[in-house]
Coordinates of C-alpha atoms and ligand atoms in Angstrom, one line a residue:
X52 CA 21.1 -57.2 -76.3
X53 CA 21.8 -58.1 -79.7
X54 CA 25.1 -58.4 -81.1
X55 CA 26.4 -56.4 -84.0
X56 CA 26.8 -58.6 -87.1
X57 CA 30.1 -59.3 -87.7
X58 CA 31.4 -57.9 -84.7
X59 CA 34.2 -60.4 -83.7
X60 CA 34.5 -61.8 -80.1
X61 CA 37.8 -60.1 -79.1
X62 CA 36.3 -56.8 -80.3
X63 CA 33.4 -57.6 -77.9
X64 CA 35.8 -58.4 -74.8
X65 CA 37.8 -55.2 -75.8
X66 CA 34.2 -53.3 -75.2
X67 CA 33.6 -54.7 -72.0
X68 CA 37.2 -54.1 -70.7
X69 CA 36.9 -50.7 -72.2
X70 CA 33.5 -50.7 -70.2
X71 CA 35.2 -51.6 -67.1
X72 CA 37.9 -49.3 -67.4
X73 CA 35.5 -46.2 -67.7
X74 CA 33.4 -47.3 -64.8
X75 CA 36.6 -47.4 -62.6
X76 CA 37.5 -43.9 -64.1
X77 CA 34.1 -42.0 -63.1
X78 CA 34.0 -44.2 -59.7
X79 CA 37.4 -42.7 -59.2
X80 CA 35.7 -38.8 -59.8
X81 CA 33.1 -39.7 -57.3
X82 CA 30.1 -41.8 -59.1
X83 CA 28.4 -44.3 -57.7
X84 CA 29.7 -47.9 -59.1
X85 CA 26.2 -49.5 -59.5
X86 CA 24.2 -47.0 -61.4
X87 CA 27.4 -45.6 -63.0
X88 CA 28.1 -49.3 -64.6
X89 CA 24.4 -50.0 -65.4
X90 CA 23.7 -46.9 -67.6
X91 CA 27.3 -47.8 -69.3
X92 CA 26.0 -51.6 -69.8
X93 CA 22.7 -50.0 -71.2
X94 CA 24.3 -48.0 -73.5
X95 CA 26.9 -50.5 -74.9
X96 CA 26.0 -53.3 -77.5
X97 CA 27.4 -56.2 -74.9
X98 CA 26.0 -59.9 -75.0
X99 CA 25.2 -61.4 -71.7
X100 CA 29.0 -62.7 -71.4
X101 CA 30.4 -59.4 -72.1
X102 CA 28.1 -57.8 -69.7
X103 CA 29.2 -60.3 -67.2
X104 CA 33.0 -59.9 -67.8
X105 CA 32.3 -56.0 -67.4
X106 CA 30.6 -56.1 -64.2
X107 CA 32.9 -58.5 -62.7
X108 CA 36.1 -56.5 -63.9
X109 CA 34.6 -53.3 -62.5
X110 CA 33.3 -54.4 -59.2
X111 CA 36.7 -56.7 -58.8
X112 CA 39.2 -53.8 -59.7
X113 CA 37.2 -51.4 -56.8
X114 CA 36.9 -54.1 -54.3
X115 CA 40.2 -55.0 -54.3
X116 CA 42.2 -51.9 -55.1
X117 CA 44.4 -51.3 -51.9
X118 CA 45.7 -55.0 -53.1
X119 CA 46.2 -54.2 -56.7
X120 CA 48.3 -50.7 -55.7
X121 CA 50.1 -52.7 -53.6
X122 CA 51.3 -55.5 -56.2
X123 CA 51.8 -52.6 -58.6
X124 CA 53.9 -50.5 -56.4
X125 CA 57.2 -51.8 -56.9
X126 CA 56.9 -51.8 -60.7
X127 CA 56.0 -48.4 -60.6
X128 CA 58.4 -45.5 -59.9
X129 CA 55.5 -43.1 -60.2
X130 CA 52.1 -44.2 -60.4
X131 CA 50.3 -40.9 -60.0
X132 CA 52.0 -39.4 -62.5
X133 CA 50.6 -42.0 -65.2
X134 CA 47.5 -41.1 -67.1
X135 CA 44.5 -42.0 -65.2
X136 CA 43.8 -44.4 -67.6
X137 CA 46.9 -46.1 -68.1
X138 CA 47.0 -46.6 -64.5
X139 CA 43.4 -48.1 -64.7
X140 CA 44.5 -50.4 -67.5
X141 CA 47.6 -51.6 -65.2
X142 CA 45.0 -52.1 -62.0
X143 CA 42.0 -54.0 -64.1
X144 CA 45.1 -56.1 -65.6
X145 CA 46.6 -57.1 -62.3
X146 CA 43.0 -57.9 -61.0
X147 CA 42.5 -60.1 -64.4
X148 CA 46.1 -61.7 -63.8
X149 CA 46.2 -61.9 -59.8
X150 CA 42.5 -62.8 -59.1
X151 CA 40.4 -63.5 -61.8
X152 CA 42.5 -66.4 -63.7
X153 CA 42.5 -64.8 -67.0
X154 CA 45.5 -66.4 -69.0
X155 CA 48.3 -64.2 -69.1
X156 CA 48.8 -63.9 -72.5
X157 CA 44.8 -62.9 -72.8
X158 CA 44.8 -60.9 -70.4
X159 CA 48.5 -58.8 -71.3
X160 CA 47.7 -58.9 -75.0
X161 CA 44.1 -57.3 -74.1
X162 CA 45.5 -54.7 -71.9
X163 CA 48.2 -53.7 -73.7
X164 CA 46.1 -53.6 -76.9
X165 CA 43.7 -50.9 -75.4
X166 CA 46.5 -48.7 -74.1
X167 CA 48.1 -49.3 -77.8
X168 CA 44.9 -47.5 -78.7
X169 CA 44.7 -44.3 -76.2
X170 CA 48.2 -43.9 -75.2
X171 CA 50.6 -45.7 -77.4
X172 CA 53.9 -44.4 -76.1
X173 CA 53.0 -46.3 -72.7
X174 CA 51.9 -49.6 -74.4
X175 CA 55.4 -51.0 -73.6
X176 CA 55.4 -50.1 -69.7
X177 CA 52.1 -51.6 -69.5
X178 CA 53.3 -54.8 -71.4
X179 CA 56.2 -54.8 -69.1
X180 CA 54.7 -54.3 -65.8
X181 CA 51.6 -56.8 -66.7
X182 CA 54.2 -59.3 -67.5
X183 CA 55.5 -59.2 -64.4
X184 CA 53.0 -58.2 -62.0
X185 CA 52.5 -61.3 -59.1
X186 CA 50.5 -61.5 -56.4
X187 CA 50.6 -60.3 -52.9
X188 CA 53.1 -61.7 -50.5
X189 CA 51.8 -63.3 -47.5
X190 CA 53.7 -61.0 -45.2
X191 CA 52.2 -57.8 -47.0
X192 CA 50.6 -55.7 -44.4
X193 CA 47.4 -56.9 -42.6
X194 CA 45.2 -54.2 -44.0
X195 CA 46.3 -54.3 -47.7
X196 CA 45.7 -58.2 -47.7
X197 CA 42.1 -57.0 -46.3
X198 CA 41.9 -54.5 -49.1
X199 CA 40.6 -52.0 -46.4
X200 CA 41.9 -48.6 -45.3
X201 CA 43.7 -49.4 -42.4
X202 CA 41.5 -47.5 -39.6
X203 CA 38.7 -49.2 -41.1
X204 CA 40.2 -52.4 -40.7
X205 CA 40.8 -51.4 -37.2
X206 CA 37.3 -50.0 -36.8
X207 CA 35.9 -53.8 -37.9
X208 CA 38.5 -55.0 -35.5
X209 CA 36.8 -53.1 -32.3
X210 CA 33.6 -54.6 -33.4
X211 CA 33.9 -58.1 -34.5
X212 CA 37.7 -59.0 -32.9
X213 CA 40.6 -59.3 -35.1
X214 CA 39.6 -62.7 -36.6
X215 CA 36.4 -62.1 -37.8
X216 CA 37.3 -58.6 -39.0
X217 CA 39.8 -60.1 -41.2
X218 CA 37.6 -62.6 -42.2
X219 CA 34.6 -60.3 -42.9
X220 CA 36.9 -58.0 -45.0
X221 CA 37.6 -60.8 -47.7
X222 CA 34.0 -62.1 -47.5
X223 CA 33.4 -58.7 -49.2
X224 CA 35.9 -59.0 -51.9
X225 CA 33.8 -62.0 -53.3
X226 CA 30.7 -61.5 -56.1
X227 CA 27.2 -60.6 -55.1
X228 CA 24.7 -63.3 -55.7
X229 CA 21.2 -62.0 -56.5
X230 CA 19.1 -62.8 -53.4
X231 CA 15.1 -62.5 -53.7
X232 CA 12.8 -63.0 -50.7
X233 CA 10.1 -65.0 -51.6
X234 CA 6.7 -63.6 -50.8
X235 CA 4.5 -66.4 -52.3
X236 CA 4.9 -70.0 -52.1
X237 CA 4.5 -70.0 -56.3
X238 CA 7.8 -67.7 -56.2
X239 CA 10.3 -71.0 -56.6
X240 CA 8.1 -72.1 -59.2
X241 CA 7.5 -69.2 -61.4
X242 CA 11.5 -68.8 -61.4
X243 CA 12.3 -72.1 -62.5
X244 CA 9.3 -71.7 -65.4
X245 CA 11.6 -68.5 -66.5
X246 CA 14.8 -70.9 -66.2
X247 CA 16.5 -69.3 -63.3
X248 CA 18.5 -71.9 -61.0
X249 CA 17.1 -71.1 -57.3
X250 CA 18.4 -72.8 -54.0
X251 CA 17.0 -71.4 -50.7
X252 CA 19.5 -70.3 -48.2
X253 CA 17.7 -72.9 -45.5
X254 CA 15.8 -75.7 -47.4
X255 CA 14.0 -76.5 -44.0
X256 CA 12.1 -73.2 -44.0
X257 CA 8.9 -72.6 -44.8
X258 CA 8.4 -71.3 -48.4
X259 CA 6.9 -68.4 -48.0
X260 CA 9.3 -65.1 -46.9
X261 CA 12.3 -67.2 -47.9
X262 CA 15.9 -66.2 -48.9
X263 CA 16.4 -67.5 -52.4
X264 CA 19.8 -67.7 -54.0
X265 CA 19.0 -67.1 -57.8
X266 CA 21.1 -66.9 -61.2
X267 CA 19.1 -65.8 -63.6
X268 CA 20.1 -65.9 -67.0
X269 CA 17.5 -62.4 -67.9
X270 CA 17.3 -59.3 -66.3
X271 CA 15.5 -59.3 -63.0
X272 CA 12.7 -57.3 -64.1
X273 CA 12.1 -59.5 -67.4
X274 CA 11.2 -62.5 -64.9
X275 CA 7.5 -63.4 -64.3
X276 CA 8.3 -64.1 -60.8
X277 CA 9.3 -60.3 -60.3
X278 CA 6.4 -58.6 -62.7
X279 CA 4.2 -60.8 -60.8
X280 CA 5.3 -59.5 -57.4
X281 CA 5.9 -62.8 -56.3
X282 CA 9.6 -61.7 -54.8
X283 CA 11.7 -59.1 -54.0
X284 CA 15.1 -58.1 -54.1
X285 CA 16.7 -58.5 -50.7
X286 CA 19.6 -59.8 -48.9
X287 CA 19.0 -62.5 -46.4
X288 CA 20.5 -60.3 -43.4
X289 CA 18.4 -57.4 -44.5
X290 CA 15.6 -59.9 -44.0
X291 CA 16.7 -61.0 -41.0
X292 CA 16.3 -57.4 -38.9
X293 CA 12.7 -57.7 -40.2
X294 CA 12.0 -61.0 -39.5
X295 CA 13.7 -60.1 -35.7
X296 CA 11.0 -57.8 -35.3
X297 CA 8.4 -60.7 -34.7
X298 CA 5.5 -58.8 -36.3
X299 CA 2.8 -61.0 -37.6
X300 CA -0.8 -60.5 -38.6
X301 CA -2.6 -57.5 -36.9
X302 CA 0.4 -56.0 -35.3
X303 CA 1.1 -52.7 -36.0
X304 CA 4.3 -51.7 -36.8
X305 CA 6.6 -48.3 -37.3
X306 CA 9.0 -48.8 -40.1
X307 CA 11.4 -45.5 -39.4
X308 CA 13.8 -44.4 -42.0
X309 CA 12.0 -46.7 -44.2
X310 CA 13.7 -45.8 -47.4
X311 CA 12.8 -48.0 -50.5
X312 CA 10.6 -49.7 -48.5
X313 CA 12.1 -53.3 -48.7
X314 CA 11.8 -54.1 -45.1
X315 CA 8.4 -52.3 -44.9
X316 CA 7.1 -54.8 -47.9
X317 CA 8.3 -58.0 -45.9
X318 CA 6.8 -56.6 -42.5
X319 CA 3.2 -56.1 -44.8
X320 CA 4.1 -59.3 -46.6
X321 CA 3.8 -60.7 -42.8
X322 CA 0.6 -59.4 -42.1
X323 CA 1.3 -56.5 -39.9
X324 CA -0.1 -53.2 -40.6
X325 CA 3.1 -50.7 -41.3
X326 CA 3.4 -47.2 -41.1
X327 CA 6.6 -46.1 -42.8
X328 CA 8.2 -43.0 -42.0
X329 CA 10.9 -41.5 -44.5
X330 CA 12.6 -38.2 -44.9
X331 CA 13.3 -38.4 -48.7
X332 CA 9.9 -38.2 -50.7
X333 CA 11.8 -39.7 -53.8
X334 CA 12.3 -43.1 -51.7
X335 CA 8.9 -43.2 -50.3
X336 CA 7.6 -42.6 -54.2
X337 CA 9.9 -45.6 -54.9
X338 CA 8.8 -47.5 -52.4
X339 CA 4.9 -47.0 -53.1
X340 CA 5.5 -48.0 -56.6
X341 CA 7.5 -51.2 -55.4
X342 CA 4.5 -52.1 -53.1
X343 CA 1.8 -51.7 -56.0
X344 CA 3.9 -54.3 -58.0
X345 CA 3.8 -56.4 -54.8
X346 CA -0.1 -56.1 -53.9
X347 CA 0.9 -54.5 -50.6
X348 CA -0.5 -52.0 -48.8
X349 CA 2.1 -49.3 -46.6
X350 CA 1.2 -45.8 -45.1
X351 CA 3.9 -43.7 -45.8
X352 CA 4.4 -40.6 -43.7
X353 CA 7.2 -37.9 -44.7
X354 CA 9.4 -37.3 -41.4
X355 CA 12.6 -36.0 -40.2
X356 CA 12.9 -38.7 -37.3
X357 CA 15.7 -36.1 -35.4
X358 CA 12.7 -35.0 -34.3
X359 CA 9.9 -37.1 -32.6
X360 CA 7.0 -37.5 -35.1
X361 CA 3.1 -36.8 -34.0
X362 CA 2.3 -40.8 -33.5
X363 CA 0.7 -42.9 -30.8
X364 CA 3.4 -45.3 -29.6
X365 CA 2.9 -49.0 -30.9
X366 CA 3.9 -52.5 -30.3
X367 CA 6.6 -52.9 -32.6
X368 CA 8.9 -50.3 -34.1
X369 CA 12.0 -51.0 -36.3
X370 CA 14.5 -48.4 -37.1
X371 CA 17.0 -49.1 -40.2
X372 CA 19.2 -46.0 -39.6
X373 CA 21.2 -43.9 -42.1
X374 CA 24.6 -45.5 -41.4
X375 CA 28.1 -45.9 -43.3
X376 CA 27.1 -49.0 -45.2
X377 CA 30.5 -51.0 -43.9
X378 CA 28.8 -54.3 -44.3
X379 CA 27.9 -53.5 -47.7
X380 CA 31.0 -53.1 -49.1
X381 CA 30.4 -56.4 -51.5
X382 CA 27.7 -54.6 -53.4
X383 CA 29.1 -50.9 -52.9
X384 CA 33.1 -51.3 -52.9
X385 CA 33.6 -47.5 -53.5
X386 CA 32.4 -47.0 -49.8
X387 CA 35.7 -48.0 -48.7
X388 CA 37.6 -45.3 -50.8
X389 CA 35.8 -42.5 -49.4
X390 CA 34.6 -43.0 -45.9
X391 CA 36.2 -41.4 -42.6
X392 CA 36.4 -41.9 -39.3
X393 CA 34.6 -38.5 -38.9
X394 CA 31.7 -39.6 -41.0
X395 CA 31.4 -42.3 -38.7
X396 CA 31.2 -40.6 -35.8
X397 CA 28.8 -37.9 -37.5
X398 CA 26.3 -40.7 -38.3
X399 CA 26.6 -42.4 -34.9
X400 CA 25.5 -39.3 -33.9
X401 CA 22.3 -38.9 -35.8
X402 CA 21.6 -42.5 -34.9
X403 CA 21.8 -41.7 -31.2
X404 CA 19.1 -39.1 -31.6
X405 CA 16.5 -41.7 -33.9
X406 CA 17.1 -44.3 -32.0
X407 CA 15.9 -41.9 -29.2
X408 CA 13.1 -40.8 -30.9
X409 CA 12.3 -44.5 -32.0
X410 CA 12.2 -45.5 -28.5
X411 CA 9.6 -42.7 -27.6
X412 CA 7.0 -44.8 -30.5
X413 CA 7.4 -48.0 -28.3
X414 CA 4.3 -48.8 -26.8
X415 CA 4.8 -50.4 -22.6
X416 CA 5.4 -54.0 -23.5
X417 CA 6.5 -53.1 -27.2
X418 CA 9.6 -54.4 -29.0
X419 CA 12.3 -52.1 -30.7
X420 CA 14.3 -53.2 -33.4
X421 CA 17.7 -51.3 -33.8
X422 CA 19.5 -52.0 -37.3
X423 CA 22.6 -50.9 -39.4
X424 CA 24.1 -52.2 -42.5
X425 CA 27.4 -51.1 -40.8
X426 CA 30.4 -53.0 -39.0
X427 CA 31.6 -50.4 -36.4
X428 CA 30.8 -50.3 -32.7
X429 CA 30.2 -46.6 -32.9
X430 CA 27.1 -47.3 -35.2
X431 CA 26.1 -50.4 -33.4
X432 CA 26.7 -51.5 -30.2
X433 CA 27.6 -48.0 -28.7
X434 CA 24.4 -46.3 -30.1
X435 CA 22.4 -48.8 -28.3
X436 CA 24.8 -49.0 -24.9
X437 CA 23.9 -45.4 -24.8
X438 CA 19.9 -45.7 -25.1
X439 CA 19.8 -48.5 -22.4
X440 CA 21.5 -46.1 -20.2
X441 CA 19.1 -43.5 -20.8
X442 CA 16.3 -45.7 -20.8
X443 CA 16.4 -47.9 -18.0
X444 CA 12.7 -49.2 -19.0
X445 CA 14.1 -51.2 -22.4
X446 CA 15.8 -54.0 -21.6
X447 CA 17.8 -56.1 -24.6
X448 CA 16.4 -59.6 -25.9
X449 CA 18.6 -62.1 -27.8
X450 CA 18.9 -61.6 -31.4
X451 CA 18.6 -65.5 -32.3
X452 CA 19.6 -66.2 -36.0
X453 CA 21.3 -68.5 -38.2
X454 CA 23.3 -66.3 -40.1
X455 CA 26.6 -66.2 -39.4
X456 CA 27.0 -63.7 -36.5
X457 CA 29.1 -62.4 -33.5
X458 CA 28.3 -60.5 -30.4
X459 CA 30.1 -57.3 -30.3
X460 CA 33.8 -58.0 -29.3
X461 CA 34.7 -56.4 -26.0
X462 CA 31.2 -56.9 -24.5
X463 CA 27.5 -55.2 -25.6
X464 CA 24.4 -55.9 -26.4
X465 CA 23.0 -57.4 -29.8
X466 CA 25.0 -59.3 -32.6
X467 CA 27.2 -58.5 -36.0
X468 CA 25.6 -60.6 -38.8
X469 CA 29.1 -61.1 -41.0
X470 CA 29.3 -60.6 -44.8
X471 CA 30.1 -63.7 -45.2
X472 CA 29.0 -66.4 -48.0
X473 CA 27.2 -63.4 -50.1
X474 CA 25.7 -62.1 -47.1
X475 CA 25.1 -58.5 -46.0
X476 CA 27.1 -57.5 -42.5
X477 CA 24.6 -56.0 -39.9
X478 CA 24.4 -54.8 -36.6
X479 CA 20.9 -56.1 -35.1
X480 CA 19.6 -55.2 -31.8
X481 CA 16.4 -56.1 -30.1
X482 CA 15.0 -54.5 -26.9
X483 CA 11.6 -54.7 -25.0
X484 CA 10.0 -51.9 -23.4
X485 CA 8.6 -52.7 -19.7
X486 CA 5.2 -53.1 -19.5
X487 CA 2.8 -51.2 -17.4
X488 CA 2.6 -52.6 -13.8
X489 CA -0.6 -54.8 -13.8
Ligands
SAM7 C1 19.3 -47.8 -44.6 S1 18.2 -46.9 -45.5 C2 17.0 -47.4 -45.1 C3 16.6 -48.8 -46.0 C4 15.0 -49.2 -45.8 N1 15.0 -49.9 -44.3 C5 15.2 -50.9 -46.4 O1 14.9 -51.9 -46.1 O2 14.9 -50.6 -47.5 C6 18.5 -45.2 -44.3 C7 17.4 -44.4 -44.6 O3 17.1 -43.2 -43.7 C8 16.9 -42.1 -44.3 N2 16.7 -40.6 -43.3 C9 18.3 -40.1 -43.1 N3 18.0 -39.4 -42.5 C10 17.1 -39.5 -42.1 C11 16.4 -38.3 -41.0 N4 16.9 -37.7 -40.1 N5 14.8 -39.1 -40.6 C12 14.0 -40.0 -41.6 N6 14.8 -40.7 -42.4 C13 16.0 -40.4 -42.6 C14 17.6 -42.1 -45.7 O4 16.7 -41.3 -46.5 C15 17.4 -43.8 -45.9 O5 16.3 -44.0 -47.2

C-alpha cells in the first residue's frame, strides 16, 4: 500500500499501534481476530513493516492476555474500571515491553502519546504503570505462565501429560509462519522467482505434496505460485491428517465435514476420486472456487452428518470433525478467551455421532481417519475409544508421523500432534474395518 507523502514514520507506527488497539477492543467484544485485523489492515494506509507491527501486536496481545493481566495486576487497583482503550493500551504496552523487546523509551512514549490523545487525564497513570511493569516471576501460577485459563490447561494435561501440555501452550504463543503445501514440483521455483524465501519442512521428502515454510514479501494472492494453483495454504499438521488416509490414484475417498476443502484438495492432488460432504453450502462454494484455482475436481454434496447420508461405502473415509480448535490457538488465540468445558463436551457428543456415521460409510477392509484440531481428550482419544467399543470390526492402526507427537496420556489410540515450531495441534487416529471373510 502506498505511503502517504510526507507522513512521518512515527505517525505511521502510531497508526499500527492504534490499529492493534482497535483489533483488541473488537476481539474483546466477540469478534474473530483474523477477519477483524485483515479488514482494519486493508482500510489503513500502512506499509509492509507497519502492517507487520500491527499484526504482531494484535496477535501477541491476544495470545498473551492472561500473562499481561497478571503482570499489570500489582500496578493497578481497579483495572476493569479503566476505559477499555486505556486498559488495552496498557496491555499492548506491557506486551511490547515484556515480550517484544521494544526499547522502553519507545514503547512507553508511543502508548503514553496515544492515550494523551484519547484520554488525556489517564496519560500519567499509563506512563507510571508502563515504567514499572515487569515480566512475570517464575513462581507465577502455571496456567498464567501458560497463558491459558486453568481449566483448559487441565484439559491439555489430561490429553498430553503435564510436561507436553505446558510445552504445547508455550508453543502456541509463538508467531504463525506461512505454510504452503506444494501441489506441483514447480512450486518452489515459482515462489523463489517471486522473491519468497522457501524452506521445505522435510528437505528429504518428494517436492510434490511437501510442506513449505515461506517468507513472502508480498501478499499471498499476488504470488504467481498461488495464482497458478501450484500451492495451497495449509498447516503441515492438516496435511498430515490427509496423508494418514494413505489414499492414492484410483482410490475413492469421502471427505466428511470438508469445510473449505483444504484436505479435499490435497487428496484430489494425490489422484484420489474425492466426494466432499459438508453442511455449510457457503464453505462448499469456497472450496469449489479454490479447487478451480488448483485445477482439481471434487464432487460436493451438502449433508448434515448427524444423519447417515445416502452413499455407498468406500475404501477411504476421513472425518475432520467440527471441534473446539484448541490446537490452533496460535492462529486463533481468541478461542481461549471464550471456549468452555461445556462447549467441549457438546462438541464431543456431536463428534461421536458423526464418527459413528463415518464408520458406516467405510467398506469392509477400508480405512477411516478421524481428525480434530483440538488438544482435549474428550474430543480425541475418548471419541475414538467409544467408537471402537461400539464397532469391534474396526481396529486401530499406527499413526506414523515425523511431526512432533505423543500418544494420549493415560492410554488410548491415536496420537496428538504437538503445536511446536509453527505447527498446529491435532488429534489423529487411523482405523481399519475388518475385511469380509474369504
Ligand atoms: C474442522 S472443519 C473442516 C475443515 C476441512 N476438513 C478442511 O481441511 O478444510 C469442520 C467442518 O464441519 C462442518 N460441520 C459442522 N457440523 C456439521 C454437520 N452436522 N454435518 C456436516 N458438516 C458439519 C463445519 O461447517 C466445518 O466446515
